[in-house]
Amino acid sequence: MPEVTQHIIDRGDGLRVELFQVRASDEQNGAILFVHGNQGGLFLGGREAVDDGSLVRFSSRLGITAAAVSQPGFGASDGPSDFCGPATQKSIISALDFLKQQPSVDPTRIVLYGNSRGAVASAMVATKVVDLKAIILTGGVYDLRDAYKNSSRGLQQAIQKEAGISDKNFLDRSALYHSHDIKSETLLLHGKYDDRASVDQAERFSEALAREGVPVSLHTLEGGHRLPREQVAPILRDFLTRVFAPITTVH
């Protein structure tokens, strides 16, 4: 079984970012970076993808490097958490930069995969890192002010505490209003009955990306915030098999 390695990298401001990584081989190939969700207060960070077997599974099946980053305040990454804001985005970007420097990674073939609050942050990262091969976003919100107005009291309090509710704070976390800066092919997965992130968030974001000429596909699935694996797996398999297909040279 491939070895999972843990790395602690400098975010660029002296704060630590935790990253877990599995390499399929020493040959240069693509990479995928997972960005976790809220985790129900467990704060496992990137270790979640180690414990559930995702890193080994994706690496082995696709022949790529698979990695998972811990957001600020999760795992061994320095906090505090800022609810998908600039500090979280900076941590994800530092993890992407780390991957790009690995001999086993083709820096032009990196996919960013964010779930829930990880999708919120990853969508914003895609507005700043425009050379990603693709982004995959599940159960995210892309207009945080709208989500805040319609969310539970508990989620509202978390946003107030971690992010603040000024116009700038909402804008810094709302990829819908930065869709013109996204250049990477985008796959959106969302549950029709999601009670934390309304499906219209994904629908509006998909429409905005399409207007900008970004290749985008939206799959609305028969589920809530936690998507049924049996529905997600074939969509991911088809998408990632194509994205990571071997590059053929025409003579």
Coordinates of C-alpha atoms in Angstrom, one line a residue:
M1 CA 0.0 0.0 0.0
P2 CA 1.3 3.5 -0.8
E3 CA 2.8 5.4 2.1
V4 CA 1.0 8.4 3.5
T5 CA 3.4 11.2 4.5
Q6 CA 2.6 14.2 6.6
H7 CA 4.2 17.6 5.9
I8 CA 4.2 20.8 7.8
I9 CA 4.7 23.8 5.5
D10 CA 5.2 27.5 6.1
R11 CA 2.2 29.5 4.8
G12 CA 4.6 32.4 4.0
D13 CA 3.7 34.4 7.2
G14 CA 5.3 32.1 9.7
L15 CA 2.2 30.1 10.4
R16 CA 2.0 26.3 9.8
V17 CA -0.1 24.4 7.3
E18 CA -0.6 20.6 7.6
L19 CA -0.6 18.5 4.4
F20 CA -1.0 14.8 3.9
Q21 CA 0.2 13.2 0.7
V22 CA 0.3 9.9 -1.2
R23 CA 2.3 9.3 -4.3
A24 CA 1.4 6.7 -6.8
S25 CA 4.9 6.5 -8.2
D26 CA 8.0 8.6 -8.8
E27 CA 6.9 9.3 -12.3
Q28 CA 5.6 12.8 -13.0
N29 CA 1.8 12.9 -13.2
G30 CA -1.2 14.9 -12.0
A31 CA -2.3 15.6 -8.5
I32 CA -5.5 16.3 -6.6
L33 CA -5.8 18.4 -3.4
F34 CA -8.7 17.8 -1.1
V35 CA -10.1 20.6 1.1
H36 CA -12.3 19.3 3.9
G37 CA -15.6 20.5 5.3
N38 CA -16.7 21.4 8.9
Q39 CA -16.2 17.9 10.3
G40 CA -18.8 18.2 13.0
G41 CA -16.4 19.8 15.5
L42 CA -13.8 17.0 15.3
F43 CA -11.2 19.3 13.7
L44 CA -9.4 16.4 12.0
G45 CA -8.4 18.5 9.0
G46 CA -6.7 16.7 6.2
R47 CA -6.4 13.5 8.2
E48 CA -10.0 12.8 7.4
A49 CA -9.0 11.9 3.9
V50 CA -6.3 9.6 5.3
D51 CA -8.6 7.9 7.7
D52 CA -11.4 7.3 5.2
G53 CA -9.0 5.9 2.6
S54 CA -9.6 8.7 0.0
L55 CA -6.0 9.6 -0.5
V56 CA -4.8 6.0 -1.1
R57 CA -7.9 5.2 -3.2
F58 CA -7.6 8.2 -5.6
S59 CA -3.8 7.9 -5.9
S60 CA -3.9 4.2 -6.7
R61 CA -6.8 4.2 -9.1
L62 CA -5.7 7.3 -11.1
G63 CA -1.9 6.9 -10.8
I64 CA -1.6 10.4 -9.4
T65 CA -0.4 12.2 -6.2
A66 CA -3.3 12.7 -3.8
A67 CA -3.1 15.2 -1.0
A68 CA -5.3 16.8 1.7
V69 CA -4.7 20.1 3.4
S70 CA -5.9 21.1 6.9
Q71 CA -7.6 24.5 7.1
P72 CA -6.5 27.0 9.8
G73 CA -7.6 25.8 13.2
F74 CA -8.0 22.2 12.0
G75 CA -5.5 19.4 12.4
A76 CA -2.0 20.7 13.0
S77 CA -2.5 23.8 10.9
D78 CA -2.2 27.0 12.9
G79 CA -5.4 29.0 13.5
P80 CA -7.6 30.7 14.1
S81 CA -10.2 29.7 11.5
D82 CA -11.6 32.5 9.4
F83 CA -14.5 30.7 7.8
C84 CA -13.1 30.3 4.3
G85 CA -11.5 33.7 4.3
P86 CA -8.1 35.1 3.2
A87 CA -6.2 33.0 5.7
T88 CA -7.8 29.8 4.7
Q89 CA -7.4 30.6 1.0
K90 CA -3.7 31.4 1.6
S91 CA -3.2 28.1 3.3
I92 CA -4.8 26.2 0.4
I93 CA -2.6 28.2 -2.1
S94 CA 0.5 27.3 -0.1
A95 CA -0.5 23.7 -0.3
L96 CA -0.9 24.0 -4.0
D97 CA 2.5 25.6 -4.3
F98 CA 4.0 22.8 -2.3
L99 CA 2.5 20.2 -4.7
K100 CA 3.7 22.1 -7.8
Q101 CA 7.3 21.7 -6.5
Q102 CA 7.1 17.9 -6.1
P103 CA 9.0 15.9 -8.7
S104 CA 6.1 13.5 -9.0
V105 CA 3.6 16.3 -9.9
D106 CA 3.0 17.9 -13.2
P107 CA 2.2 21.5 -12.1
T108 CA -0.2 21.9 -15.1
R109 CA -2.4 19.0 -14.1
I110 CA -3.6 19.8 -10.6
V111 CA -7.2 19.4 -9.5
L112 CA -8.6 21.2 -6.4
Y113 CA -11.5 19.4 -4.7
G114 CA -13.4 21.2 -1.9
N115 CA -16.3 20.0 0.1
S116 CA -18.8 22.2 2.0
R117 CA -16.8 25.0 3.6
G118 CA -13.8 23.6 1.7
A119 CA -15.8 24.3 -1.5
V120 CA -16.4 27.9 -0.4
A121 CA -12.7 28.5 0.1
S122 CA -11.6 26.4 -3.0
A123 CA -13.9 28.4 -5.3
M124 CA -12.3 31.6 -4.1
V125 CA -8.8 30.1 -4.5
A126 CA -9.7 29.3 -8.1
T127 CA -10.2 33.1 -8.7
K128 CA -6.5 33.6 -7.7
V129 CA -4.8 30.4 -9.0
V130 CA -6.0 30.4 -12.6
D131 CA -3.8 27.5 -13.9
L132 CA -5.6 24.7 -12.1
K133 CA -6.5 21.8 -14.4
A134 CA -10.0 21.7 -12.8
I135 CA -11.9 22.3 -9.7
I136 CA -14.5 20.1 -8.1
L137 CA -16.9 21.7 -5.6
T138 CA -19.5 19.8 -3.5
G139 CA -22.2 21.3 -1.2
G140 CA -20.7 24.8 -1.3
V141 CA -22.1 28.3 -1.1
Y142 CA -20.9 30.9 -3.5
D143 CA -22.9 33.9 -2.2
L144 CA -22.2 34.0 1.5
R145 CA -24.4 36.9 2.4
D146 CA -27.4 35.1 0.8
A147 CA -26.5 31.9 2.6
Y148 CA -26.0 33.8 5.9
K149 CA -29.5 35.3 5.7
N150 CA -31.1 31.9 5.1
S151 CA -29.0 29.8 7.4
S152 CA -29.5 28.4 10.9
R153 CA -28.8 30.5 14.0
G154 CA -25.8 28.3 14.8
L155 CA -24.2 28.8 11.4
Q156 CA -24.9 32.5 11.5
Q157 CA -23.0 32.7 14.8
A158 CA -20.1 30.8 13.4
I159 CA -19.9 33.2 10.4
Q160 CA -20.1 36.2 12.8
K161 CA -17.4 34.8 15.0
E162 CA -14.9 33.6 12.4
A163 CA -15.5 36.0 9.5
G164 CA -17.5 39.0 10.5
I165 CA -20.4 40.3 8.5
S166 CA -19.2 43.4 6.7
D167 CA -19.7 43.8 3.0
K168 CA -16.0 43.1 2.4
N169 CA -16.1 40.0 4.6
F170 CA -18.9 38.5 2.6
L171 CA -17.4 39.5 -0.7
D172 CA -14.0 37.9 0.2
R173 CA -15.9 34.6 0.6
S174 CA -18.4 34.7 -2.3
A175 CA -17.0 33.3 -5.6
L176 CA -20.2 34.1 -7.4
Y177 CA -19.1 37.8 -7.6
H178 CA -15.6 36.8 -8.8
S179 CA -16.6 34.3 -11.4
H180 CA -15.0 36.4 -14.2
D181 CA -11.6 35.5 -12.6
I182 CA -12.1 31.7 -12.8
K183 CA -10.5 30.0 -15.8
S184 CA -10.5 26.3 -14.8
E185 CA -13.0 23.7 -15.8
T186 CA -15.5 23.3 -13.0
L187 CA -17.5 20.3 -11.7
L188 CA -20.3 21.2 -9.3
L189 CA -22.0 18.5 -7.2
H190 CA -25.0 19.5 -5.0
G191 CA -27.8 17.8 -3.1
K192 CA -31.3 18.8 -4.2
Y193 CA -32.4 18.7 -0.5
D194 CA -29.4 20.4 1.0
D195 CA -30.6 22.2 4.1
R196 CA -27.2 23.9 4.8
A197 CA -26.3 25.1 1.3
S198 CA -29.4 25.7 -0.9
V199 CA -29.1 24.1 -4.3
D200 CA -29.8 27.5 -6.0
Q201 CA -26.3 28.5 -4.8
A202 CA -24.8 26.0 -7.2
E203 CA -27.3 26.8 -9.9
R204 CA -26.5 30.5 -9.8
F205 CA -22.8 29.9 -9.7
S206 CA -23.0 27.4 -12.6
E207 CA -24.9 30.0 -14.7
A208 CA -22.4 32.7 -13.9
L209 CA -19.4 30.6 -14.9
A210 CA -21.1 29.5 -18.1
R211 CA -21.7 33.2 -19.0
E212 CA -17.9 33.8 -18.6
G213 CA -17.2 30.9 -21.0
V214 CA -15.8 28.6 -18.3
P215 CA -16.4 24.9 -19.0
V216 CA -18.8 23.9 -16.2
S217 CA -21.1 21.0 -15.4
L218 CA -23.6 20.9 -12.5
H219 CA -25.0 17.6 -11.1
T220 CA -27.9 18.0 -8.7
L221 CA -28.2 14.7 -6.8
E222 CA -30.9 13.0 -4.8
G223 CA -29.5 13.9 -1.4
G224 CA -28.9 16.5 1.3
H225 CA -25.7 18.1 2.4
R226 CA -23.9 14.8 2.6
L227 CA -24.1 13.3 -0.9
P228 CA -24.7 9.6 -1.4
R229 CA -21.3 8.0 -2.4
E230 CA -23.0 5.7 -4.9
Q231 CA -24.2 8.7 -6.9
V232 CA -21.0 10.7 -6.6
A233 CA -18.5 8.0 -7.4
P234 CA -19.4 7.4 -11.1
I235 CA -19.5 11.1 -11.8
L236 CA -16.1 11.6 -10.2
R237 CA -14.6 8.6 -11.9
D238 CA -15.7 9.7 -15.4
F239 CA -14.5 13.3 -14.8
L240 CA -11.2 12.5 -13.2
T241 CA -10.4 9.7 -15.7
R242 CA -10.8 12.2 -18.5
V243 CA -8.9 15.1 -16.7
F244 CA -6.0 12.8 -15.8
A245 CA -5.9 10.9 -19.1
P246 CA -2.3 10.3 -20.3
I247 CA -1.0 13.0 -22.5
T248 CA -0.4 11.6 -26.0
T249 CA 2.2 13.1 -28.3
V250 CA 1.3 13.5 -31.9
H251 CA 4.2 12.8 -34.3

